[in-house]
Each structure stands twice: as C-alpha cells, then as structure tokens.
Coordinates of C-alpha atoms in Angstrom, one line a residue:
Chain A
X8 CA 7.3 5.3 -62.0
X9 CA 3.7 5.6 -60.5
X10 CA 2.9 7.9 -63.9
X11 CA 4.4 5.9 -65.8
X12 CA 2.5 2.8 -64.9
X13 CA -1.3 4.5 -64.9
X14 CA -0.1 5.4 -68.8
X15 CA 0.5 1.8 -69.0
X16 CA -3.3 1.0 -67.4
X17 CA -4.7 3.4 -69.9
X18 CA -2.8 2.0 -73.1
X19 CA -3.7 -1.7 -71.8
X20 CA -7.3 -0.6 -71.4
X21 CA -7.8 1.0 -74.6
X22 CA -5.8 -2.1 -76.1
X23 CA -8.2 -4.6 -74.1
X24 CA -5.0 -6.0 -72.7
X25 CA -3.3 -7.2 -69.7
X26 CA -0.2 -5.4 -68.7
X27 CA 2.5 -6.6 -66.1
X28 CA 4.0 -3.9 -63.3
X29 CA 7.6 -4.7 -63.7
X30 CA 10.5 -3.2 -61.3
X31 CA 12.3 -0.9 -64.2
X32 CA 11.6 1.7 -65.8
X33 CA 10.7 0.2 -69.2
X34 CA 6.8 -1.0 -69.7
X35 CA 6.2 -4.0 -71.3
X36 CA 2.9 -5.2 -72.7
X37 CA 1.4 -9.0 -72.4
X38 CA -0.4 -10.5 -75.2
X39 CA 2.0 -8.9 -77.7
X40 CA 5.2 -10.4 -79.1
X41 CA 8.9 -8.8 -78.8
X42 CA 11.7 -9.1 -81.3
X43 CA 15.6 -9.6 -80.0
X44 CA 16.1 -5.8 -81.2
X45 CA 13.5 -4.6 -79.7
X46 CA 10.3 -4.3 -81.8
X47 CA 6.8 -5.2 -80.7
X48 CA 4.3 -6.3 -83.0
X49 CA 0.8 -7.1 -82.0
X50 CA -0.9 -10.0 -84.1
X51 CA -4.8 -10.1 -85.3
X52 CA -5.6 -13.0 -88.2
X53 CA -3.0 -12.4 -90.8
X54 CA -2.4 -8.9 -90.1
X55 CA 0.3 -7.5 -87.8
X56 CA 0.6 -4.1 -86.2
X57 CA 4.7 -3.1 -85.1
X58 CA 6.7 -0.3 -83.6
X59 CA 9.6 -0.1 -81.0
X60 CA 9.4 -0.6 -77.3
X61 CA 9.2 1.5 -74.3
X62 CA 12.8 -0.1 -73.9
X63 CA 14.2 0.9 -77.2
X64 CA 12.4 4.7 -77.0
X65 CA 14.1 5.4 -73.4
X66 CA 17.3 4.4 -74.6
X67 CA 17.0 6.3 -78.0
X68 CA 16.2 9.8 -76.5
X69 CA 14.3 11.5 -78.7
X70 CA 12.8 11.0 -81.8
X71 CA 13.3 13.8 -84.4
X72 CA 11.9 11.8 -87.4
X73 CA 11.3 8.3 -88.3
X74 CA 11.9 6.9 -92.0
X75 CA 9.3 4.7 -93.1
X76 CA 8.7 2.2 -95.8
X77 CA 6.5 2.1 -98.9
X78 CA 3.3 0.5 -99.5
X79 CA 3.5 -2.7 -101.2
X80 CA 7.3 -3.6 -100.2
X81 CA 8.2 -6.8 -98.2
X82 CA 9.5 -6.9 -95.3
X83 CA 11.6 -10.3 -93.6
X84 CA 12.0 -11.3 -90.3
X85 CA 14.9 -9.5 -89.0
X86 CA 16.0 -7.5 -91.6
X87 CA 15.7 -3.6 -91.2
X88 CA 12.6 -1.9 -93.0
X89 CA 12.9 1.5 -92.1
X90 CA 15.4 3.8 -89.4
X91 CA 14.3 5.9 -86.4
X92 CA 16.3 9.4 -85.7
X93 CA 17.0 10.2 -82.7
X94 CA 19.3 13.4 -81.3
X95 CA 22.8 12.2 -82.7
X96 CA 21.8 8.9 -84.1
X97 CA 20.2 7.2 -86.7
X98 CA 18.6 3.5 -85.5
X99 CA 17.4 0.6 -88.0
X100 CA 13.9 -0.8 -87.2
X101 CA 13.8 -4.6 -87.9
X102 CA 10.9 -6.6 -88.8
X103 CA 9.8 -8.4 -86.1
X104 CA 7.9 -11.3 -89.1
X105 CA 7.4 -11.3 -92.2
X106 CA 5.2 -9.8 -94.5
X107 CA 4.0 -7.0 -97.3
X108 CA 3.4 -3.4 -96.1
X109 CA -0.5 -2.4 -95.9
X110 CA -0.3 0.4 -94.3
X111 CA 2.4 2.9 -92.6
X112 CA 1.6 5.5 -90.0
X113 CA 2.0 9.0 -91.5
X114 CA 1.3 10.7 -88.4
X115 CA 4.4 10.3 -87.5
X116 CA 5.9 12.4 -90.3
X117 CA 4.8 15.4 -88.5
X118 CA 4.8 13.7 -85.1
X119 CA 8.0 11.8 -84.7
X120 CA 7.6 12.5 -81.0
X121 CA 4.6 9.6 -80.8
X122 CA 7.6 7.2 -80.5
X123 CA 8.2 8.1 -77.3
X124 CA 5.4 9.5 -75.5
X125 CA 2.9 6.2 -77.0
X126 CA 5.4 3.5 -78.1
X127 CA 2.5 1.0 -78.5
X128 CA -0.2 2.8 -79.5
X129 CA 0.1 6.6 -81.2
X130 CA 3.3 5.5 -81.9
X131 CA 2.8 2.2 -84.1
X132 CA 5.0 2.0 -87.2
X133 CA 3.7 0.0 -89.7
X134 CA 0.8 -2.6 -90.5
X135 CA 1.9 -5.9 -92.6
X136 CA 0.2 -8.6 -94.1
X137 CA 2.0 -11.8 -93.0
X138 CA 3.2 -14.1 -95.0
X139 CA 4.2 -16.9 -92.3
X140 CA 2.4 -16.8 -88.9
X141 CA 4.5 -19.7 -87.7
X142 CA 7.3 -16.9 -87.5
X143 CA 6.0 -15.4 -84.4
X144 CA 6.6 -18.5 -82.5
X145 CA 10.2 -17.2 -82.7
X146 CA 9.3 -14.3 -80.9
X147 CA 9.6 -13.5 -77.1
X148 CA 6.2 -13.2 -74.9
X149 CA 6.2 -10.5 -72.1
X150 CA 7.6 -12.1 -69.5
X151 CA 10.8 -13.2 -71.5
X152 CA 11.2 -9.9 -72.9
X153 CA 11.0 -8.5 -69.3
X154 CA 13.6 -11.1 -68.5
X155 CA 15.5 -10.2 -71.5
X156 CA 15.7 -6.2 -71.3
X157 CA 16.4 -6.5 -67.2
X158 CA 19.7 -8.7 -68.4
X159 CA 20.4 -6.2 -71.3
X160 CA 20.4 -3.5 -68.5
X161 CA 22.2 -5.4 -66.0
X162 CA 25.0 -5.6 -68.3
X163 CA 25.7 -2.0 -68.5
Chain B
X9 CA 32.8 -15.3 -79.7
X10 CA 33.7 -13.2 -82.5
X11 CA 35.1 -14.6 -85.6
X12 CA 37.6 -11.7 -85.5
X13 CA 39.3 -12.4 -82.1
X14 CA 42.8 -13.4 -81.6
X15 CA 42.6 -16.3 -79.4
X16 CA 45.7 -15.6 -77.8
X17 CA 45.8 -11.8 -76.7
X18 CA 41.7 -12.2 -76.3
X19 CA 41.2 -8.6 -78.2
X20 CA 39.0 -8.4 -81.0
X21 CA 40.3 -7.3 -84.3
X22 CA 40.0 -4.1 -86.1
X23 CA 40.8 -3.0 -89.5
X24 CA 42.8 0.4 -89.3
X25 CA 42.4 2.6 -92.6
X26 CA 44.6 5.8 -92.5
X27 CA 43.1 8.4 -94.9
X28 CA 44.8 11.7 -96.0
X29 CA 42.4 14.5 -97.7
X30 CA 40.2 12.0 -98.6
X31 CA 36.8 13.9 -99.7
X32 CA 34.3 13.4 -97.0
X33 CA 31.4 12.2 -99.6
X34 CA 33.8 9.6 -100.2
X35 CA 34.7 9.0 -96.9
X36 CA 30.9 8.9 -95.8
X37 CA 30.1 6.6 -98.7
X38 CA 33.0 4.0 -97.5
X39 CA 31.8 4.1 -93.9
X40 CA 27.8 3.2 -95.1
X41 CA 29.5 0.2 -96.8
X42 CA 31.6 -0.9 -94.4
X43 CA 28.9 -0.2 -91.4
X44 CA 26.5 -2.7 -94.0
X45 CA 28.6 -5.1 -96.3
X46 CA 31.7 -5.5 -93.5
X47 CA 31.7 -8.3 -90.9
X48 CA 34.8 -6.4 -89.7
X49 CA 35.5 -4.1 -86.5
X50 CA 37.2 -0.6 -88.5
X51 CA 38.5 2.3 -87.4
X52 CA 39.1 5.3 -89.9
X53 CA 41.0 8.1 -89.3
X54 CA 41.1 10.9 -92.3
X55 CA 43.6 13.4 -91.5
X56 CA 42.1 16.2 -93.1
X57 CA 39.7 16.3 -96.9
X58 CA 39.1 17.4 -99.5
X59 CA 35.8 19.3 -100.5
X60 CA 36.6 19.9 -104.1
X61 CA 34.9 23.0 -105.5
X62 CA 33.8 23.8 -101.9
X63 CA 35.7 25.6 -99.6
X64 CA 34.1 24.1 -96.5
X65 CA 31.0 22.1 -95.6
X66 CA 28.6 22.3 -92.4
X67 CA 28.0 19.3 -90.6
X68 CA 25.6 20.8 -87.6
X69 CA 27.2 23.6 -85.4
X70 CA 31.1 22.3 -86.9
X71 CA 32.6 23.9 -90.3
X72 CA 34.5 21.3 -92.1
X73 CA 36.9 22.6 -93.8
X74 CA 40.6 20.8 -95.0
X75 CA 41.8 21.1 -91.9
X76 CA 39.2 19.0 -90.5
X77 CA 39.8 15.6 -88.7
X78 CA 37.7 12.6 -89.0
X79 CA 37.7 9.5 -86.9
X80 CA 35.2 6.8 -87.3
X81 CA 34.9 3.5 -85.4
X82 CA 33.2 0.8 -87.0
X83 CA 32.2 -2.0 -84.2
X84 CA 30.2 -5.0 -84.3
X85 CA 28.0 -5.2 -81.2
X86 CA 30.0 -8.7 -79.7
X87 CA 33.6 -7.0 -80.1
X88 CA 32.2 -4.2 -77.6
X89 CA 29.8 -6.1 -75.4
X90 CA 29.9 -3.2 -72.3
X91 CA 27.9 -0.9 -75.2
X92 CA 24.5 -1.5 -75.8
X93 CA 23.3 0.0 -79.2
X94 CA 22.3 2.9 -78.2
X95 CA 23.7 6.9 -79.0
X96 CA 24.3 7.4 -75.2
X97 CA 26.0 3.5 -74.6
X98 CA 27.9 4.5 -77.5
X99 CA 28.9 7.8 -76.5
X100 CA 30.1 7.0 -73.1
X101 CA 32.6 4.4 -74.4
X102 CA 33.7 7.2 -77.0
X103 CA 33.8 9.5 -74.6
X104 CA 36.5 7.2 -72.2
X105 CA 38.3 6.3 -75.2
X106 CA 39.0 10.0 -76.1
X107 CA 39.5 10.8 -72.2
X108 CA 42.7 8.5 -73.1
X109 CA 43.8 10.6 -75.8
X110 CA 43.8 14.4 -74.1
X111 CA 44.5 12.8 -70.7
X112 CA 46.8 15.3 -69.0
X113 CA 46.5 17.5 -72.2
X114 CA 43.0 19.4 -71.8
X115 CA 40.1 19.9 -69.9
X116 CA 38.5 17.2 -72.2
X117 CA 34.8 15.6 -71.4
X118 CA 31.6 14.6 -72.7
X119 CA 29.0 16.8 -72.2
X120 CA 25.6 16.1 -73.0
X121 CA 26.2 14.7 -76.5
X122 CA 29.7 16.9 -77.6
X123 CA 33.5 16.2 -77.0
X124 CA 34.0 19.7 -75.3
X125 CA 37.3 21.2 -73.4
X126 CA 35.9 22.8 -70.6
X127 CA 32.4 24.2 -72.1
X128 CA 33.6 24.8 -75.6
X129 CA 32.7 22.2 -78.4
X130 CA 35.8 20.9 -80.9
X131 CA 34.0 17.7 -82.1
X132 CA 30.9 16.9 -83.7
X133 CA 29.3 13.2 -83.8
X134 CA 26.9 11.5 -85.0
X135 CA 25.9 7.6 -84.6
X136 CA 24.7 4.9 -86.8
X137 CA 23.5 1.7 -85.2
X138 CA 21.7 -1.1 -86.9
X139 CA 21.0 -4.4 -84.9
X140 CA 24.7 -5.7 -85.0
X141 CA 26.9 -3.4 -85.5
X142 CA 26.9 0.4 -85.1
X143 CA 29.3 3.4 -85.9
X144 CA 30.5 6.1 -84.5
X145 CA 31.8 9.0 -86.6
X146 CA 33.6 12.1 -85.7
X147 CA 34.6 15.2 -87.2
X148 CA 37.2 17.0 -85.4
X149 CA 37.2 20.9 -85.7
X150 CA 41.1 21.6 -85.8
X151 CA 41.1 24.8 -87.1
X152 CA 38.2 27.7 -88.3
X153 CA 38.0 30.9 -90.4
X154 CA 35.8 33.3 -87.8
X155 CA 34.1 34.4 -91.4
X156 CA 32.8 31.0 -92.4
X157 CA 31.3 30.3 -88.7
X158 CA 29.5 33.1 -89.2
X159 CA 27.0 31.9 -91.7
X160 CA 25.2 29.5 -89.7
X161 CA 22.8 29.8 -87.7
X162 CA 21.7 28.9 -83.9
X163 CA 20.2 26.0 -84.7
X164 CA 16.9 25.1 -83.3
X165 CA 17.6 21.7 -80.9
X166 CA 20.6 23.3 -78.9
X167 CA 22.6 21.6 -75.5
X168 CA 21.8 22.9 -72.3
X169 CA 25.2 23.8 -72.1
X170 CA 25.6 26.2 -74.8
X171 CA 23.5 28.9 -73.2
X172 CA 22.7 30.8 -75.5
X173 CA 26.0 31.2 -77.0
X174 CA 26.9 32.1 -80.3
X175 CA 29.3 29.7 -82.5
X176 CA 32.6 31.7 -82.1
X177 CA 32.0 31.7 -78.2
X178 CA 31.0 28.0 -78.1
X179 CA 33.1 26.2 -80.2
X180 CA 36.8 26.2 -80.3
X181 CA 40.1 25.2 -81.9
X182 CA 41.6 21.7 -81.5
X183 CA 44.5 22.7 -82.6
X184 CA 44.9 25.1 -79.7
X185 CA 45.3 22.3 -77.4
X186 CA 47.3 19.1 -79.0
X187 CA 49.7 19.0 -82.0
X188 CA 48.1 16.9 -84.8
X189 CA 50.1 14.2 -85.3
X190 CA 50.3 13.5 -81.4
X191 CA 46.4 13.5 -81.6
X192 CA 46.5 10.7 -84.6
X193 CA 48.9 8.8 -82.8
X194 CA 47.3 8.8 -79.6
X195 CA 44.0 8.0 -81.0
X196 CA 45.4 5.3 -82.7
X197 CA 47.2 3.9 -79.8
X198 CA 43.9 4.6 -77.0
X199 CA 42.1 2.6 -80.2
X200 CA 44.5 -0.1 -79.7
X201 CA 44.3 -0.9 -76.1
X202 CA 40.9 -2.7 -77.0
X203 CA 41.6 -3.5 -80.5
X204 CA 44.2 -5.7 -82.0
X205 CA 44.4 -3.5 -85.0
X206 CA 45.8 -4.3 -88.5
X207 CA 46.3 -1.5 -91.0
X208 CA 44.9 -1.6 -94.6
X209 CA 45.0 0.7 -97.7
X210 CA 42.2 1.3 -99.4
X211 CA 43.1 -0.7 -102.5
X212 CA 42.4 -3.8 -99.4
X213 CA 39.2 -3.0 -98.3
X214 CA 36.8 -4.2 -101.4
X215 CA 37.9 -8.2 -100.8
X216 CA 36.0 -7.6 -97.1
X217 CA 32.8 -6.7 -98.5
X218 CA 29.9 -7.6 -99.7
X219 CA 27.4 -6.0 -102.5
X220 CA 25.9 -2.7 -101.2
X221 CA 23.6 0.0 -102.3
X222 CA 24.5 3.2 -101.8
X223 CA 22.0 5.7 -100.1
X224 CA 24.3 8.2 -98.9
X225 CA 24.1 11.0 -101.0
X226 CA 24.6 14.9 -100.9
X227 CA 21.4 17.0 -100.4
X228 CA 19.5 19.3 -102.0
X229 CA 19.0 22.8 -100.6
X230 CA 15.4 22.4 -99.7
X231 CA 16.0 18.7 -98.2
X232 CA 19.1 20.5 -96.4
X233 CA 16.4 23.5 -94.7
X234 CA 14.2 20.2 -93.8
X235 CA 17.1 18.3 -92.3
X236 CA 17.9 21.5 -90.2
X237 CA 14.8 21.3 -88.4
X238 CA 15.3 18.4 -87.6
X239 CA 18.6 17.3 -86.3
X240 CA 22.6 19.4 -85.6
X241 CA 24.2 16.0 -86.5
X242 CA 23.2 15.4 -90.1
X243 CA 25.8 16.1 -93.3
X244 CA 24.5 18.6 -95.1
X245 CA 26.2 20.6 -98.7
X246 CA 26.4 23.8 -99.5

C-alpha cells in the first residue's frame, strides 16, 4: 500500500497534480475526470489525453496487448474505441468524450504491460481532439469516482 | 430492472440455443453478434462441431476436435449484478455454476483461470466483456487423440499449477468423468436456477438483433505465431 502510494506522489509530481490517499488499493488521481467504465482522461484546451484506471488495471490482471484505434477516426462518448487484452479476456475501452483521434500511444504495442505498471502516465491510450468540452461535465471528479469504485467493490 | 425479467418469479431471462455440430467459426461468429447486436441474456450449448476440412483446431492448450463441447453464457451486466466485469468476477460465478454441474461427480474447481478435476485441465475459457454485457465461452475437452496433443507446444504464459507438465499429463478427458448428455442436462438445469430460460432455434435468433459487423475471423499463420505470444485463450486455425 505504502509503495503503492509513493508511485502515486511520483506520477502526481511529474503530472503537477494533487493526488488523494484513499483507503483501497486502487489510486485515484484529482484534477482528472473518470468515466462510469472506468477510463480517465485528463483535459488541456481542446485536447484530451485517456487510458484506464488503476481500478480497471487491478481488476483486469495483466495486459498482454492492447488494440488501438487509427488516426483520424472519431470517437463518441461512451462508445468503445479500441479493446484491452488481458490473461483470458478481451475488455472494450470506452471513450470517456468525444472527439477525433490525434495521436495513439504505440509504445504500447511492444509494451502492453505500461497499462498496469503506469495506468496514468506510460500507460495513456490515446490523444483526441474534442469536439464538445461540455461533455466532460458528465464525467465524475476524484472524489466521486473514489466514492464510486469503493461501492463497485463493496458489492462483490 | 432489466427489461428481461419476469416480474413474478424475479429471475431474469435467458435465451437458450441448443447447437449440434455446429462449426465453431460459425458458432464464434453468432456469439460476437449476440454479445453486440442482442439486448438478450443467452446461453449456447453446441454439443460437439464441425471443423469441415480440418480434423481439429487449437484453441490455447485444448484440441478441439468433434467431440468437443461448447458452452457460452451471454449476460448483460444488470441480469448478474454479484459479477463485476471483470475475467476473475466472471470466472468465479462460472466457476460456482459449474461446481453445480459435477457436484458429487468429480473433483471439479477453478484453479487459477481453468475448470480442472483435481490438477488436470478439461476446459478452456476465454471472456469477452464490453461495458454492459460480457460473455463467457467455454470449450469443453471431452475426448483427445494423444497424436494430435502432441503438436503443440508449452506455450509461453503457463499456470502455476501446471508445473512444468506436458499436455498429455496436464490435461484430461471429460468424458472420463460424466456421461454427455447428463453434462448437457445438468448444465442446462445449474443455468436455470438463475435464469428463466426460453429455448430458441436458430431460424429465431435474427428478429433479436440488431445490424452488426463482423470482426471475427480465422487467422493467418503468421497472425496465429503472433497471437501465441501473446495469450493461451485466443482461437487460432490450422
């Protein structure tokens, strides 16, 4: 747990973020934005960073390859743009907004593994354009995501 | 509250599709678009297949041959809400569903990620989840030619369990352990203590969905050495 957090510091630091200590397992990142399905996407003007949580990784086991989209395609809020393969299953990623695809991270073609060791930095997914920043409104901050995986949990 | 639930027994429904030597491309095919154009809980059993020009297929450390069982359960997320959508969520309600079926019959568990009796694999699984509904598919080794086992390989992600073991000392026979038919019944019946379930033929499953693309497809040999690098679980030709 203690590990886990001092990754946490370092990611936030790099990041220039604040973090909060929570009482699981999962980490959870303020100042970026969580999807329902478990995607975090960090917003700067009209471009938006995503990947999956620490959450989602943990629970995957993992990663033996992630299937990413092409350059140029659209992506809507919700709907799956790509799949993450884990040991026995194969997981859809969902778009957290909307937007058009600027840039994907090939690194993890030959490191699928990124997903879980650095879920919100080595391991970002893809870069978008947005099309609607009013989207992210829908989204939940840190401390309702928190709220939200420690009631997912609780229910299993 | 599901759409699909009977209000007055409280169980969710689930379309029950009972396949005989249906060819698993074909099988694997209907699954991706049930899984994405169905709103529907399904279960499909395929009581052996049929591979055409092959004479059997490898799907991870399990031969398919005819012989081979499938059973895949098709669930949206609500229907099941003790599973989170996850492989291990998923596998641990599989994995008390089958303890049903071999209950007093074999030394049946779930170990690590197999349906094992005692320490030797008879089922090979593989999940597919997307954010409402997932599936769990199994392929049930009932019977094997020692010959055709021997062409694979150990593959290169292996289970704790398996120790080193090669195939014909790791896996074994279902049909050693339960008579077929009293496996199908009993799957059917463990299926339907959480399931209202309503059977269809395939001629009744195109009114329940909607437009699809297909991306399931057979590989080619050098996508298939990839995929073997990467994963035991994914359908590969030969």
């Amino acid at each position: 747990m203690a590990a886990r957090f001092l990754w946490a510091s370092r990611v936030a630091s790099h990041l220039r973020i604040s973090i909060a200590q929570r009482g699981f397992a999962s980490v959870v990142l303020k100042d970026l934005k969580y999807a329902e399905s478990h995607e975090w996407v960090k917003i700067d003007g009209n471009k938006a960073t995503f990947g999956i949580t620490d959450h989602a990784q943990d629970h995957l086991g993992d990663v033996v390859y992630v299937e990413l989209p092409d350059l140029g395609r659209s992506v809507s809020q919700g709907e799956s743009f790509g799949a993450v393969e884990s040991v026995k299953a194969t997981s859809d990623i969902n778009s957290p907004v909307s937007g058009k695809v600027v840039e994907v991270n090939e690194v993890l073609s030959e490191s699928p593994g990124l997903v879980n060791t650095s879920p919100y930095e080595d391991g970002w997914i893809i870069k978008v354009e947005l099309s609607d920043a009013e989207e992210a409104k829908k989204l939940m901050d840190s401390d309702k995501y928190s709220k939200f995986c420690e009631e997912e949990d609780a229910k299993h | 509250m599901s759409v699909n639930r009977v209000k007055n027994l409280g169980l969710p429904l689930m379309n029950l599709v009972k396949l005989r030597g249906t060819p698993i491309l074909q099988q694997l095919l209907l699954e991706e678009r049930l899984l994405r154009s169905s709103s529907d809980n399904w279960c499909i059993v395929n009581d052996g297949t049929n591979l055409l020009t092959l004479s059997w297929v490898c799907l991870g450390t399990v031969i398919v041959d005819e012989n081979t069982l499938f059973v895949s359960l098709i669930c949206n997320r609500n229907d099941v809400p003790d599973v989170q959508p996850y492989p291990r969520s998923v596998m641990a309600w599989s994995g008390s569903l089958y303890s049903e079926v071999f209950n007093g019959i074999a030394d049946f568990q779930l170990r690590e990620n197999d349906y094992v009796f005692g320490d030797r694999k008879f089922g090979g699984n593989a999940q597919s989840i997307t954010r409402n509904r997932w599936i769990h598919h199994t392929s049930f080794l009932w019977d094997y030619s020692v010959s055709n086992m021997a062409y694979l390989k150990l593959p290169s992600r292996v289970p704790q369990y398996r120790l080193e073991r090669d195939h014909t000392d790791f896996v074994c026979k279902m049909k050693d352990y339960i008579e077929r038919s009293v496996f199908i019944e009993k799957t059917i019946k463990a299926v339907g203590t959480q399931f209202m379930l309503k059977e269809l033929s395939l001629d009744e499953i195109d009114d329940s969905c909607r437009e699809h693309v297909e991306t399931t497809r057979l590989l080619t040999l050098d996508e298939l050495k990839e995929t073997t690098t990467r994963s035991e679980s994914i359908a590969q030709a030969v």
